[in-house]
GROMACS .gro file of C-alpha atoms in nm:
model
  449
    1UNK     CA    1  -7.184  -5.375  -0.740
    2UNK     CA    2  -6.887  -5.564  -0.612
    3UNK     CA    3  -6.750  -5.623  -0.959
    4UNK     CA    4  -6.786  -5.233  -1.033
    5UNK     CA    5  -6.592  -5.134  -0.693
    6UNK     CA    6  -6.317  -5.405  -0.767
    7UNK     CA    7  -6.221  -5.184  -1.143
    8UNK     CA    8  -6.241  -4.889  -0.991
    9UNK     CA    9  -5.999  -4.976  -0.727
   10UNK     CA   10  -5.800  -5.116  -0.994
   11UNK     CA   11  -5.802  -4.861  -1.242
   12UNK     CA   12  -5.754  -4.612  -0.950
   13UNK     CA   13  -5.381  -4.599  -0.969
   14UNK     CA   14  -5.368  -4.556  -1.334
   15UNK     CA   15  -5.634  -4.246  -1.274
   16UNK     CA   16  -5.461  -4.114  -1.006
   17UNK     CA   17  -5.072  -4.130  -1.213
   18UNK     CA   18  -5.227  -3.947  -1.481
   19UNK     CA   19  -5.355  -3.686  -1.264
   20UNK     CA   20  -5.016  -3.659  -1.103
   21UNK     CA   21  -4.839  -3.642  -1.488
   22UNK     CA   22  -5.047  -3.372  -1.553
   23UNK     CA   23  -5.050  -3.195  -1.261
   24UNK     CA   24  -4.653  -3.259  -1.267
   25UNK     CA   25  -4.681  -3.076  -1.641
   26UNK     CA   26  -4.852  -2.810  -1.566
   27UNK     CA   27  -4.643  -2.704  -1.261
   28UNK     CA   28  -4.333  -2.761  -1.492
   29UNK     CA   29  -4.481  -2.533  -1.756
   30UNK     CA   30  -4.544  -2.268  -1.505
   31UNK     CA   31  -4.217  -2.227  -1.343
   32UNK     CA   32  -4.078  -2.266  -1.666
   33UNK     CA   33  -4.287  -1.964  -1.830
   34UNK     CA   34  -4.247  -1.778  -1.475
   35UNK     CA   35  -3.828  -1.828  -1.501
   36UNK     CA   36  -3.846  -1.701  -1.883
   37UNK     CA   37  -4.068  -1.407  -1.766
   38UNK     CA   38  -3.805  -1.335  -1.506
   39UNK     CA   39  -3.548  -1.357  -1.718
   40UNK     CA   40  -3.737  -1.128  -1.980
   41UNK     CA   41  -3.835  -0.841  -1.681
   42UNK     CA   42  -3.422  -0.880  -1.569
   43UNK     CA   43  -3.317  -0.827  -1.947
   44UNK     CA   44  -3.554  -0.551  -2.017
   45UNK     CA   45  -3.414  -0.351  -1.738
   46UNK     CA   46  -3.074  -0.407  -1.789
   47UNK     CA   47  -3.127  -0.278  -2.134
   48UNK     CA   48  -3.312   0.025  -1.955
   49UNK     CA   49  -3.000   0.110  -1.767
   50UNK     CA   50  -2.770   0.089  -2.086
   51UNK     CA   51  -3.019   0.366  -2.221
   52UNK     CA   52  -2.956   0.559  -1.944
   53UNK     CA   53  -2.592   0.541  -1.898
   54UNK     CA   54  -2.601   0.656  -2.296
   55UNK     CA   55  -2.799   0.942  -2.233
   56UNK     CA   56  -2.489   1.041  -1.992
   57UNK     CA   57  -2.300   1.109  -2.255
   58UNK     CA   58  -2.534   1.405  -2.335
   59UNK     CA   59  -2.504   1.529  -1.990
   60UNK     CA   60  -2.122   1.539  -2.019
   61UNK     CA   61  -2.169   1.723  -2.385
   62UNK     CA   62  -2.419   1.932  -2.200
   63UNK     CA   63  -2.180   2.045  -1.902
   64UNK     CA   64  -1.874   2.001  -2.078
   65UNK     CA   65  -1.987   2.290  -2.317
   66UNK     CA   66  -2.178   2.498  -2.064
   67UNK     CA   67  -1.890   2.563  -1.872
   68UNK     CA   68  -1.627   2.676  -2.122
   69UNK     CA   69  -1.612   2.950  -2.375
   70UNK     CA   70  -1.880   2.973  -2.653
   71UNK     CA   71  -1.579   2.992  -2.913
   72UNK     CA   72  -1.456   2.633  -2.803
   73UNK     CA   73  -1.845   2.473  -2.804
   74UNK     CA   74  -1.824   2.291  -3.112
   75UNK     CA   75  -1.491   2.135  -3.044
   76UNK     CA   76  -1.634   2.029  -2.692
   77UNK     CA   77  -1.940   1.870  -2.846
   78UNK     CA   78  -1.743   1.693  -3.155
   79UNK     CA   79  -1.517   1.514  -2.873
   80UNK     CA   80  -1.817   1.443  -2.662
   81UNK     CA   81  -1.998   1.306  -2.998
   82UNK     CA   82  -1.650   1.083  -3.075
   83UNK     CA   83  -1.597   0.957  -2.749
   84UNK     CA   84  -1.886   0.679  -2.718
   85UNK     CA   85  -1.845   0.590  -3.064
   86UNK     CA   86  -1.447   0.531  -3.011
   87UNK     CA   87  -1.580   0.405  -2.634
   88UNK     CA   88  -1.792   0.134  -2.826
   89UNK     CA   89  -1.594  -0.009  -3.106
   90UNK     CA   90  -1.240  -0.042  -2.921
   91UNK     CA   91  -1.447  -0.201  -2.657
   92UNK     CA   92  -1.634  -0.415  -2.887
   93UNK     CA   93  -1.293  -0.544  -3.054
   94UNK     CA   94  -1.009  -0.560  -2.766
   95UNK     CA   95  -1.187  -0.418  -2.424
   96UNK     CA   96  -1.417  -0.658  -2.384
   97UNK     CA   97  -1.186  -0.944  -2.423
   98UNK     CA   98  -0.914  -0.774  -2.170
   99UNK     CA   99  -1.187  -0.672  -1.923
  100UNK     CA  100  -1.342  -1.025  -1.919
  101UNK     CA  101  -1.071  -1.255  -1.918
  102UNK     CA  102  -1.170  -1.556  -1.733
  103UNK     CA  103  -1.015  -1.548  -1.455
  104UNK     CA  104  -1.134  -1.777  -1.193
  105UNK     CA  105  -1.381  -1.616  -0.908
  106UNK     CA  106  -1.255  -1.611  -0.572
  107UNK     CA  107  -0.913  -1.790  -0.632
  108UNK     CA  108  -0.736  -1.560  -0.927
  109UNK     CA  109  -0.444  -1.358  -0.797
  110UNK     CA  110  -0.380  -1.227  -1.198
  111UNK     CA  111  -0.311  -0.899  -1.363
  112UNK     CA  112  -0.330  -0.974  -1.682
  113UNK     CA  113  -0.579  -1.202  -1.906
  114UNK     CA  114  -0.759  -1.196  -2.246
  115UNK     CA  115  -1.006  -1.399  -2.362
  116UNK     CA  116  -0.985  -1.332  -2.759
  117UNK     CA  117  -1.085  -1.029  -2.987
  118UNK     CA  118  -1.428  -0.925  -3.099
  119UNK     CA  119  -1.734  -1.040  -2.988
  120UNK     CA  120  -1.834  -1.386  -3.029
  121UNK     CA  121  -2.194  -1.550  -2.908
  122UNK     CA  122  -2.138  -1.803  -2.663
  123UNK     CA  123  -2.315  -2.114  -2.622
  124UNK     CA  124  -2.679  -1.995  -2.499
  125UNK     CA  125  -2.545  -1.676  -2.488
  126UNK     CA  126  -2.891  -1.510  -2.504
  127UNK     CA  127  -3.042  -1.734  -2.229
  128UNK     CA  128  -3.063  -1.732  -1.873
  129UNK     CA  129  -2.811  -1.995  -1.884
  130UNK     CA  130  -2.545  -1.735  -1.969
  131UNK     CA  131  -2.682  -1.502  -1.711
  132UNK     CA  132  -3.019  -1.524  -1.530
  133UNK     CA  133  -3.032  -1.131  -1.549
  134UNK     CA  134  -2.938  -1.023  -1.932
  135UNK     CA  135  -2.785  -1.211  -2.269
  136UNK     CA  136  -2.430  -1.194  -2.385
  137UNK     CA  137  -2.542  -0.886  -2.619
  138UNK     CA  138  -2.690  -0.712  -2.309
  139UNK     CA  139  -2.352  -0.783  -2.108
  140UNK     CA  140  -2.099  -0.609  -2.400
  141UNK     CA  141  -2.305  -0.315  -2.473
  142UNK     CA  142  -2.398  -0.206  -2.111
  143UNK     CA  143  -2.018  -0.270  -2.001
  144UNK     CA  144  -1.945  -0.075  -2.310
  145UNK     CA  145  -2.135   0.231  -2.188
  146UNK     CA  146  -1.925   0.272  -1.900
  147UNK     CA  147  -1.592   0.211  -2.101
  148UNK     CA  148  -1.715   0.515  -2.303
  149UNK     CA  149  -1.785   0.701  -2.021
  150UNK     CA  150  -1.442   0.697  -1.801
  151UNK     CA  151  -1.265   0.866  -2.140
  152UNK     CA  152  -1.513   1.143  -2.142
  153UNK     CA  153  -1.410   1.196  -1.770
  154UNK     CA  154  -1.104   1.308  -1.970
  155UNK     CA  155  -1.231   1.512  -2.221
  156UNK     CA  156  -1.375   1.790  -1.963
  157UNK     CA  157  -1.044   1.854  -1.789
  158UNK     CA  158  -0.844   1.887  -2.101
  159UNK     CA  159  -1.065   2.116  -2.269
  160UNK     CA  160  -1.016   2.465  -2.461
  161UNK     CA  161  -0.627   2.336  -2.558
  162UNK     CA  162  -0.593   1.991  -2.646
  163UNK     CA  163  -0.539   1.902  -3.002
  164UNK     CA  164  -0.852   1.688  -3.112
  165UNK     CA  165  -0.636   1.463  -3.271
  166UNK     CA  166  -0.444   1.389  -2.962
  167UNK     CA  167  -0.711   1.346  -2.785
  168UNK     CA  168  -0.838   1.091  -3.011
  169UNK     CA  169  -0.525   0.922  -2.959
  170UNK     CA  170  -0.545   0.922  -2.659
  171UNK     CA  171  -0.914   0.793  -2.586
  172UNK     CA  172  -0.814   0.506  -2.867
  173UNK     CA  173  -0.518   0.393  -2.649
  174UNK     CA  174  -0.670   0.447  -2.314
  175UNK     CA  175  -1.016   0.308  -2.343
  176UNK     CA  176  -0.918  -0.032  -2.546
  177UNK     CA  177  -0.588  -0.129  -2.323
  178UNK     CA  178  -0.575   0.083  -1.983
  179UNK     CA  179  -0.944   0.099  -1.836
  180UNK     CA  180  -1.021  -0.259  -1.947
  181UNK     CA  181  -0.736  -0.455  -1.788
  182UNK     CA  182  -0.778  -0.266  -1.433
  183UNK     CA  183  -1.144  -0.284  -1.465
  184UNK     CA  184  -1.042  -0.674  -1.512
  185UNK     CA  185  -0.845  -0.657  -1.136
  186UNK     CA  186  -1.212  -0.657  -0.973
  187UNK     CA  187  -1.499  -0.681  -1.227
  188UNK     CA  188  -1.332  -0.967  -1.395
  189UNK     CA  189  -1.261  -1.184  -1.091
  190UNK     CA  190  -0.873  -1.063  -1.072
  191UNK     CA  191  -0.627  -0.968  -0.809
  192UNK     CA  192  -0.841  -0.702  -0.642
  193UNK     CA  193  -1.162  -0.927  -0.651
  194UNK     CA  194  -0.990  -1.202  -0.453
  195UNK     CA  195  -0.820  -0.994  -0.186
  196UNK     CA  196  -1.210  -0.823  -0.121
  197UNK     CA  197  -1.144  -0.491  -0.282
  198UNK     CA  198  -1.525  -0.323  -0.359
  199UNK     CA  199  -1.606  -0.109  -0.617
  200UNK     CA  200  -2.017  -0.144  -0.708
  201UNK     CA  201  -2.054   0.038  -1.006
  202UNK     CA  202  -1.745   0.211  -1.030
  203UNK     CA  203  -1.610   0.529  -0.821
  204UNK     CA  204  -1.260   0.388  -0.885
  205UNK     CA  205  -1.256   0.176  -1.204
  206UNK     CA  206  -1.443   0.410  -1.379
  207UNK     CA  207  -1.468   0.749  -1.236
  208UNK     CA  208  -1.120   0.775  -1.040
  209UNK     CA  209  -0.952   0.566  -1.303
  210UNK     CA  210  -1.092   0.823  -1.543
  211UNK     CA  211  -0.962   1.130  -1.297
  212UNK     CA  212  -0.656   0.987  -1.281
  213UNK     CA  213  -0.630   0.980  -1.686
  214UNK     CA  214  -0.729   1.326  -1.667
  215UNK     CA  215  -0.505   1.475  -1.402
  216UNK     CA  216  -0.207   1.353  -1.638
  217UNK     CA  217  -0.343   1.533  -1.918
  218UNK     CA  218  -0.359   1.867  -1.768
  219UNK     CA  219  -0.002   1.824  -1.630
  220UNK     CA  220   0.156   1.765  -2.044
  221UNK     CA  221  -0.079   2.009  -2.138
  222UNK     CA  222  -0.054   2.325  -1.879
  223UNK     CA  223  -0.326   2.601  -1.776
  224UNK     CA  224  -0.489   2.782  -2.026
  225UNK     CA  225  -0.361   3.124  -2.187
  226UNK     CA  226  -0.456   3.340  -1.906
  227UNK     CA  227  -0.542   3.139  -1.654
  228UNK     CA  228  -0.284   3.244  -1.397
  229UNK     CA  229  -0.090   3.554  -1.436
  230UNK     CA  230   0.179   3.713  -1.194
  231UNK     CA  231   0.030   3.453  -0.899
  232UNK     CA  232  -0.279   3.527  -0.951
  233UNK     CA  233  -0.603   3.312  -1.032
  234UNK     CA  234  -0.827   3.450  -1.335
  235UNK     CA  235  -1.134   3.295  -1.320
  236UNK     CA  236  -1.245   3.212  -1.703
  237UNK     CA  237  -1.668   3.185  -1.655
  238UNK     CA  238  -1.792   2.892  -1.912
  239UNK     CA  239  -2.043   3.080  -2.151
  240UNK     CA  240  -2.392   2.892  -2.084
  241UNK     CA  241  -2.531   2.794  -1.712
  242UNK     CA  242  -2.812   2.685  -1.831
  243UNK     CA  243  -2.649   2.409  -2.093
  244UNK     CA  244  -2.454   2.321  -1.747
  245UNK     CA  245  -2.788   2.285  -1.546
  246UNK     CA  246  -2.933   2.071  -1.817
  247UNK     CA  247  -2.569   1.853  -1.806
  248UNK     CA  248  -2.628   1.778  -1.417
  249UNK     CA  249  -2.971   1.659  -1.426
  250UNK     CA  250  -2.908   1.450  -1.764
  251UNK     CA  251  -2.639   1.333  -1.574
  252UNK     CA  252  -2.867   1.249  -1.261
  253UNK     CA  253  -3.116   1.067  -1.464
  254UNK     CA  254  -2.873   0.868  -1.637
  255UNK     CA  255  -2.678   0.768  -1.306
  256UNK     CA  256  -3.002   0.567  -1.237
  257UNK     CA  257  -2.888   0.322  -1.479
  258UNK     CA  258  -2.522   0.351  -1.401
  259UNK     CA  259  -2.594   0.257  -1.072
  260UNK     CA  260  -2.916   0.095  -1.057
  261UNK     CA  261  -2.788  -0.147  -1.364
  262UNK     CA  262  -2.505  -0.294  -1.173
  263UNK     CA  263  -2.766  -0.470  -0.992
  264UNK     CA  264  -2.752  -0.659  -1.252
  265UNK     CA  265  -3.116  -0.801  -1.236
  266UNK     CA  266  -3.437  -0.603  -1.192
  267UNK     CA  267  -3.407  -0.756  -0.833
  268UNK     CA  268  -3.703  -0.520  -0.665
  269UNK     CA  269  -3.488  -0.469  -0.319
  270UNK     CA  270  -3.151  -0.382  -0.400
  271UNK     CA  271  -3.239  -0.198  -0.729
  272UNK     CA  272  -3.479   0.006  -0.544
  273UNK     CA  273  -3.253   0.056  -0.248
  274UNK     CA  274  -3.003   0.163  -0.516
  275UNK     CA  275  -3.174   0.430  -0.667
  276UNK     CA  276  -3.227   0.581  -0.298
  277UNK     CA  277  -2.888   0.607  -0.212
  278UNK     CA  278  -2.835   0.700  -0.553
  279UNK     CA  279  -3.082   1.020  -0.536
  280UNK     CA  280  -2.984   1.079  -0.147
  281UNK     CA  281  -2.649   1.099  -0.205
  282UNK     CA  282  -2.685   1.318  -0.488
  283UNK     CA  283  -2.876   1.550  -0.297
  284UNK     CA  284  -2.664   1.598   0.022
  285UNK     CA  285  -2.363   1.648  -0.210
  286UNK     CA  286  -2.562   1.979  -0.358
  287UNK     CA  287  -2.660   2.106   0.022
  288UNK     CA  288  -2.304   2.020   0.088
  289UNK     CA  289  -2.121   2.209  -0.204
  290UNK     CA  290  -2.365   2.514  -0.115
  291UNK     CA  291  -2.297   2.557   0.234
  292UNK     CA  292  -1.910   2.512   0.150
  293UNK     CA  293  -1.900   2.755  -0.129
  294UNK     CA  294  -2.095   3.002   0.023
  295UNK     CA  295  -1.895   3.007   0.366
  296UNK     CA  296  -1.514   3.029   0.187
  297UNK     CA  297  -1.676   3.256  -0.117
  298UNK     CA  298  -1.981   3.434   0.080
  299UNK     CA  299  -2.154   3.379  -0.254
  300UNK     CA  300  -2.408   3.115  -0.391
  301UNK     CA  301  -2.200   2.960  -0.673
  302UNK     CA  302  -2.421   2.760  -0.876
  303UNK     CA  303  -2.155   2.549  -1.069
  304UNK     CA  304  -1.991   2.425  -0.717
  305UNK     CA  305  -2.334   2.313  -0.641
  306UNK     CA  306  -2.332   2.112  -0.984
  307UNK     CA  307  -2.021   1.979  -0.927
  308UNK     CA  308  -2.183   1.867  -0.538
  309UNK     CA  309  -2.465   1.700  -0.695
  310UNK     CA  310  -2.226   1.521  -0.896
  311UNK     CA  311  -1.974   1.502  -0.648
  312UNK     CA  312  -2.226   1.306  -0.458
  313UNK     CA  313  -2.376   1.052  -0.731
  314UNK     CA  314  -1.955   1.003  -0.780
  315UNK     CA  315  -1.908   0.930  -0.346
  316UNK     CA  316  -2.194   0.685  -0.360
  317UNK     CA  317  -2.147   0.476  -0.652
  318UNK     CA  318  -1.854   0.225  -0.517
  319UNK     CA  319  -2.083   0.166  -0.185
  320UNK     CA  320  -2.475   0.195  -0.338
  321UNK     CA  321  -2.607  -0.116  -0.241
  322UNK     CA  322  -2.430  -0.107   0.087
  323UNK     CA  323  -2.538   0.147   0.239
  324UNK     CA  324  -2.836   0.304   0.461
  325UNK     CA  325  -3.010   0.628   0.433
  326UNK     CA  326  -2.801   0.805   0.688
  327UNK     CA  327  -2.470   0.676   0.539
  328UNK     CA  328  -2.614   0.767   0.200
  329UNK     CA  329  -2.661   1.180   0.314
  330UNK     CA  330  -2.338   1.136   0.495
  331UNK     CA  331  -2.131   1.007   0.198
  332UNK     CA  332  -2.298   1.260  -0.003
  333UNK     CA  333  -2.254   1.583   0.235
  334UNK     CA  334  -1.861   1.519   0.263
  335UNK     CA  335  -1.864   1.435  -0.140
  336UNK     CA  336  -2.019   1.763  -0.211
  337UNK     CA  337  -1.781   1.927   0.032
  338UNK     CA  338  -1.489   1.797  -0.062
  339UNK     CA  339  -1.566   1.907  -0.445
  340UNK     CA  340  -1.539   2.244  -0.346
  341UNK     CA  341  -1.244   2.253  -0.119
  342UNK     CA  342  -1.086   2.043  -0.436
  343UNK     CA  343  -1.160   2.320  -0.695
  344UNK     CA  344  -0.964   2.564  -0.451
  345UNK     CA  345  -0.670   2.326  -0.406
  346UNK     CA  346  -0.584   2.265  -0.792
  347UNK     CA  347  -0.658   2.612  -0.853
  348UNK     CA  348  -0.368   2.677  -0.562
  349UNK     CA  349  -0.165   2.426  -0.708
  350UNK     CA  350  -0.237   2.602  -1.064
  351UNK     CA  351  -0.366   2.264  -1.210
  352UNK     CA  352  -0.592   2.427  -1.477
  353UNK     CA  353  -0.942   2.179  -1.497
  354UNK     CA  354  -1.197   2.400  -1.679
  355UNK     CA  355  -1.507   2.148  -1.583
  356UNK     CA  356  -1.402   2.038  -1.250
  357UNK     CA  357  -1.336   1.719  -1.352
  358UNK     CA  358  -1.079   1.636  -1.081
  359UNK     CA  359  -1.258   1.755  -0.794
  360UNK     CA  360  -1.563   1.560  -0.908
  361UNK     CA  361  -1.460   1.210  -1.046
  362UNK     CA  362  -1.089   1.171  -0.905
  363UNK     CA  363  -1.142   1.373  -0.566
  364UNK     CA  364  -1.450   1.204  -0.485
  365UNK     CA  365  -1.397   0.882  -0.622
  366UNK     CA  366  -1.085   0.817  -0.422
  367UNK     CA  367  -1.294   0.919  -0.129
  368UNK     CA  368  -1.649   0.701  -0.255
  369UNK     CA  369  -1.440   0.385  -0.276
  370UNK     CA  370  -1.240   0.438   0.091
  371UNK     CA  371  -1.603   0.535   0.219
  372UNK     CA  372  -1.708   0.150   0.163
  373UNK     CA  373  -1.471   0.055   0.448
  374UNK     CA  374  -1.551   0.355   0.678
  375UNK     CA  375  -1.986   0.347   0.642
  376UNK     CA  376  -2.267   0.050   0.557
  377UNK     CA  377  -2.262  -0.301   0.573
  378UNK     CA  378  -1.889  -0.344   0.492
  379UNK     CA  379  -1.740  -0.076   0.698
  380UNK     CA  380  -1.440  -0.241   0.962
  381UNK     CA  381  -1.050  -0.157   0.951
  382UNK     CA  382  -1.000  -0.441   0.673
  383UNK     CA  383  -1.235  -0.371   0.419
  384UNK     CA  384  -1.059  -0.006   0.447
  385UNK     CA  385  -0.754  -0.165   0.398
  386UNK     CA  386  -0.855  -0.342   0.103
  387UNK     CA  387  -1.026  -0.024  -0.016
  388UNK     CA  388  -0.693   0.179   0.025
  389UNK     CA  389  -0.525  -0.109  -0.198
  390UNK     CA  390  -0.781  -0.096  -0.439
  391UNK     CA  391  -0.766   0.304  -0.475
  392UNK     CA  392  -0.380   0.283  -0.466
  393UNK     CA  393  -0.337  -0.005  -0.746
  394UNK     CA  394  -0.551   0.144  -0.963
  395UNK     CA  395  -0.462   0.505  -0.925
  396UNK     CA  396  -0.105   0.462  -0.964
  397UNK     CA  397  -0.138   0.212  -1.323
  398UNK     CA  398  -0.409   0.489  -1.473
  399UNK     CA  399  -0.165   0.775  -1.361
  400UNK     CA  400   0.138   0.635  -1.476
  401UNK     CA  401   0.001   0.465  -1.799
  402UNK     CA  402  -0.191   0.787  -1.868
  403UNK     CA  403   0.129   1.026  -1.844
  404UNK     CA  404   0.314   0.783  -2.074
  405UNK     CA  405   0.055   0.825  -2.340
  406UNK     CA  406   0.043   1.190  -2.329
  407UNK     CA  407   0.424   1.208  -2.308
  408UNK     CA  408   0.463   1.009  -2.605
  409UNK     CA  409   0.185   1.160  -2.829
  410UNK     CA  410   0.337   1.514  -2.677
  411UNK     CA  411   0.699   1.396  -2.841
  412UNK     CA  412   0.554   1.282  -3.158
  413UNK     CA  413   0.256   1.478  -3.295
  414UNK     CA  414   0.195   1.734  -3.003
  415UNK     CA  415  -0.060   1.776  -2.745
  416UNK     CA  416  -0.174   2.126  -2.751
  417UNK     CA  417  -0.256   2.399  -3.016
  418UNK     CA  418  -0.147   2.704  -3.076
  419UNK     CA  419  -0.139   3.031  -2.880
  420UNK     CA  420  -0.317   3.150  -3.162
  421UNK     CA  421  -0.594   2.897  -3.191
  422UNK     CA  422  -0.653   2.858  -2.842
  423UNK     CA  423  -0.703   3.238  -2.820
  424UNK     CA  424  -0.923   3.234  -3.095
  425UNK     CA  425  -1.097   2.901  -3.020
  426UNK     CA  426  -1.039   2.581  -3.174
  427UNK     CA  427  -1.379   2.607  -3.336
  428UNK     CA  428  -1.250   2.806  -3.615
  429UNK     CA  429  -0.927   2.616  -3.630
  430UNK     CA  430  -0.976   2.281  -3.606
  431UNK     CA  431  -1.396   2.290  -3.760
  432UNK     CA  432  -1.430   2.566  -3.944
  433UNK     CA  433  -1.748   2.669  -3.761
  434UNK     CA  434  -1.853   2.835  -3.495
  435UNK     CA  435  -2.138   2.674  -3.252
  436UNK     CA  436  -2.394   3.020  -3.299
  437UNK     CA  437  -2.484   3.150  -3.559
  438UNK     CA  438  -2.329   3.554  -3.585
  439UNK     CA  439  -2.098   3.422  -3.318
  440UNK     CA  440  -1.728   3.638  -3.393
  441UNK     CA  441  -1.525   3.481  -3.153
  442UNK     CA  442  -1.224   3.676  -3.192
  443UNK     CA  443  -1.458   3.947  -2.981
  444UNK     CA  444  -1.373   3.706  -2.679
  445UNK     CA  445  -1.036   3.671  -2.696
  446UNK     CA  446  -0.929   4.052  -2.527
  447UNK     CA  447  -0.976   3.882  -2.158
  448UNK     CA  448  -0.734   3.628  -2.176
  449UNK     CA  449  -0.448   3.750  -2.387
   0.00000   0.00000   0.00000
């Protein structure tokens, strides 16, 4: 009996280190299968929200189209079809590389960087060692998406006169060289990063940035034929409200990846918290628009209250995970206000926008981004400061560089069409088709000549 206790306490160590390996193993295994499933929920959802942001592009297609003439639709929808694909591939080659430079996080005071063209796999580049919440791939092609969309911002307020080939031109330039590198001043740890400018998910680097771009357009190009005669204001109705509806909600839906995807993770909280804000937001800037439009109009106009809803999702998106419910309703009642009173001011100033682009993405986008340092977690007098900055910087380089690349392509190969084929529609002139079928658009022209 003795002899039998003595090798069990002897072998007891052994027993119990063997125990302890395997116990060690299996607790390895798990948090190693419970950091890949992680990493697999984080990239699944981030490739979610790139869905989402694409489907956007419908939306703009949608409400691009709805609200101008039926003889123009085609041409709306074939620069609305171009846009991501031009968005994409310029990103893909140059944007991508001047966007994410490498500048240093924290410490970078730089304007300028670029880390090399195209798209080359880094070194675990679809692990969680490039990014615990998506791969490399994941990275370009949701960044892409929002390229993409800040030059459709353009497209909108330009529309029913541009040349398509200018505007291709335009988007080319624009997209590949101009959005990337100021993008690069915050979301790629440059100047604006450093000093504490925030932007979450964009009301300046993509949607203001993408105002701007726009506001220079319709300044080379001029109003359309018709649009203001003798002083006075002709209002030229778009052709389909229901194509517009359908825009807006697309648009809605698809701003739950735009916003809730700059999480970055599938983090429950914040992305949840997100979409709230996101919705809320969204939904005061529609009461706001509503009440505004009715008390200067005395009449329910349902494309201000588009242009609120999206006035709202516009105000929210620098600030979304910063703010609280309240500051959510707030941002988005003074967003959806503001939209309207903007619509009357350009029309004043006879700045001819036949979407409401400006009032939506520049208007409220300027006002989204100063809103981080006025509500929410971040609001004090130098986080405004470093808002106004932001909004400034990035305002005037769009503005100017956007200006210069209309003036030039004006000089060379023209911006605008013809009296002629803007009066009857650039969908016979520049397609050779009309959107609907027995459509004879020269039947529309008599109201604008």
């Amino acid at each position: 009996m003795d002899n039998l206790v003595i090798q069990v306490l002897q072998a007891a160590p052994q027993v119990v280190a063997a125990a302890y390996q395997e116990t060690s193993a299996a607790v390895t295994e798990t948090v190693n299968t419970a950091a890949v499933t992680l990493f697999t929920v984080n990239n699944v959802w981030m490739m979610v929200a790139t869905a989402l942001v694409f489907i956007m592009h419908l939306g703009f297609a949608s409400l691009e189209s709805g609200l101008t003439r039926s003889k123009n639709t085609v041409n709306v929808l074939f620069k609305n079809t171009i846009t991501p694909a031009i968005g994409l591939l310029t990103y893909a080659f140059v944007g991508f590389g001047l966007m994410y430079p490498g500048f240093e996080n924290g410490v970078s005071m730089d304007v300028f960087g670029f880390s090399g063209f195209g798209l080359s796999l880094p070194e675990n580049g679809t692990t969680s060692e490039y990014n615990p919440g998506y791969t490399f791939w994941t990275d370009f092609l949701f960044q892409g998406m929002f390229a993409a969309t800040c030059a459709t911002i353009v497209s909108g307020a330009v529309a029913e006169r541009i040349k398509l080939e200018a505007y291709v031109v335009f988007t080319l330039v624009y997209v590949s060289l101009v959005y990337p590198i100021i993008g690069s001043w915050k979301w790629g740890y440059g100047w604006l990063n450093t000093i504490g400018f925030y932007d979450f998910a964009g009301s300046t680097l993509v949607h203001s940035v993408g105002g701007w771009g726009a506001l220079a357009g319709i300044l080379v190009l001029g109003p359309r034929v018709g649009k203001y005669i003798d002083g006075k204001i002709n209002p030229i109705p778009g052709h389909s409200m229901p194509l517009a509806v359908l825009g807006v909600f697309i648009l809605w839906l698809g701003w739950f990846g735009f916003n809730g995807g700059s999480v970055l993770s599938a983090d429950p909280g914040l992305t949840s918290l997100v979409l709230v804000t996101t919705s809320l937001a969204a939904s005061a800037g529609a009461i706001g628009a509503m009440l505004t439009s009715f008390f200067i109009f005395k009449k329910h106009d349902l494309s201000m209250v588009l242009n609120g809803v999206l006035g709202g999702l516009v105000g929210i998106t620098a600030g979304a995970d910063q703010m609280g419910v309240l500051d959510s309703v707030v941002i988005g009642l003074i967003s959806g206000m503001l939209v309207v009173f903007a619509v009357v001011m350009f029309d004043k100033a006879k700045i001819d926008d036949p979407v409401g682009a400006l009032s939506v993405h520049l208007v409220c986008g300027v006002f989204g981004t100063l809103a981080v340092g006025l509500f929410g977690a971040k609001a004090g007098v130098s986080q405004f400061i470093n808002q106004l900055i932001g909004v400034g910087a990035a305002g005037a380089a769009s503005f100017v560089c956007a200006f210069g690349i209309f003036y030039a392509i004006n000089k060379t190969m023209g911006v605008r069409v013809t009296k002629q084929e803007e009066v009857e529609g650039l969908d016979v002139f520049e397609h050779g088709m009309a959107a609907y079928s027995g459509t004879n658009v020269t039947n529309e022209v008599v109201a604008v000549q």
